[in-house]
Amino acid sequence: SPKDKAYRRLEELDSTQFTKEFYTQLSHIFREYIEHKFYIRTLEMTTNEINQSRQLFPMKDGQFNELITFLNRADNVKYALQLPGESEMNSDKEKIKSLILEL
């Protein structure tokens, strides 16, 4: 199932690796989960396109806002070279696990 695959990949994700690689993988895991669960082509969408397509996502507003907040942070790490600490990385990983569980 999409949830099982996402959880398996999350368990393999190591927060001691390079920050950019960590957020690239974490973003991919969550986008892939959304794509397979809801059949929304999130792997091919930018964060801005996802945000503008709110009506496609069958989730609560708070969950959607968490999704967008995370994707924006991941984009900032991947493209603007922001460097969150290991505790923030672990926190983001736990937030993604929680979102997947709720959805």
XYZ file of C-alpha atoms in Angstrom:
103
model
C 0.000 0.000 0.000
C 1.161 3.610 -0.426
C 1.280 4.041 3.363
C 3.432 0.929 3.863
C 5.844 1.984 1.142
C 6.124 5.515 2.546
C 6.716 4.240 6.093
C 9.353 1.791 4.873
C 11.182 4.567 3.033
C 10.889 6.892 6.037
C 12.455 4.273 8.289
C 15.426 4.042 5.903
C 15.839 7.837 5.759
C 18.834 8.899 7.842
C 18.957 12.429 9.256
C 22.757 12.280 9.495
C 23.139 12.489 5.711
C 23.560 15.751 3.840
C 20.674 18.114 4.557
C 19.859 18.759 0.907
C 19.694 15.026 0.146
C 17.578 14.388 3.263
C 14.968 16.994 2.261
C 15.016 15.887 -1.368
C 14.203 12.331 -0.294
C 11.686 13.358 2.376
C 9.837 15.566 -0.096
C 9.861 12.771 -2.681
C 8.503 10.232 -0.181
C 5.603 12.487 0.740
C 4.840 13.574 -2.840
C 4.918 9.950 -3.990
C 2.588 8.960 -1.153
C 0.088 11.689 -2.113
C 0.341 10.725 -5.784
C -0.360 7.041 -5.152
C -2.984 7.589 -2.441
C -5.047 10.300 -4.162
C -3.950 9.942 -7.810
C -2.733 13.552 -7.955
C 0.426 14.071 -10.029
C 2.341 15.769 -7.209
C 5.726 14.454 -8.350
C 5.365 16.602 -11.454
C 4.005 19.683 -9.669
C 5.869 22.543 -8.044
C 4.984 23.565 -4.518
C 3.261 26.642 -5.929
C 1.179 24.495 -8.308
C 0.189 22.229 -5.424
C -0.798 25.262 -3.359
C -2.889 26.664 -6.228
C -4.625 23.281 -6.650
C -5.986 23.087 -3.093
C -9.389 21.850 -4.315
C -7.803 18.610 -5.598
C -6.542 17.506 -2.198
C -9.041 15.601 -0.021
C -7.619 16.696 3.314
C -8.384 19.178 6.056
C -7.145 22.743 5.699
C -4.710 22.306 8.598
C -3.212 19.210 6.980
C -2.917 20.965 3.635
C -1.245 23.956 5.304
C 1.266 21.606 6.983
C 1.944 20.024 3.596
C 2.632 23.411 1.977
C 4.745 24.601 4.915
C 6.870 21.461 4.718
C 7.225 21.618 0.918
C 8.290 25.282 1.120
C 10.902 24.429 3.761
C 12.157 21.513 1.662
C 12.397 23.798 -1.383
C 14.343 26.361 0.636
C 16.784 23.696 1.768
C 17.134 22.176 -1.706
C 17.450 25.425 -3.675
C 18.385 28.232 -1.305
C 20.829 26.235 0.777
C 19.160 26.818 4.131
C 20.635 24.430 6.659
C 18.266 23.283 9.398
C 19.762 21.397 12.316
C 19.402 17.678 12.922
C 16.617 18.244 15.467
C 14.573 20.204 12.905
C 15.214 17.511 10.319
C 13.968 14.839 12.729
C 10.963 17.007 13.579
C 10.070 17.366 9.891
C 10.398 13.617 9.410
C 8.017 13.012 12.332
C 5.544 15.573 10.937
C 5.518 13.726 7.622
C 4.953 10.404 9.417
C 2.040 11.950 11.303
C 0.492 13.418 8.158
C 0.727 10.093 6.381
C -0.904 8.374 9.359
C -3.744 10.948 9.418
C -4.423 10.701 5.704
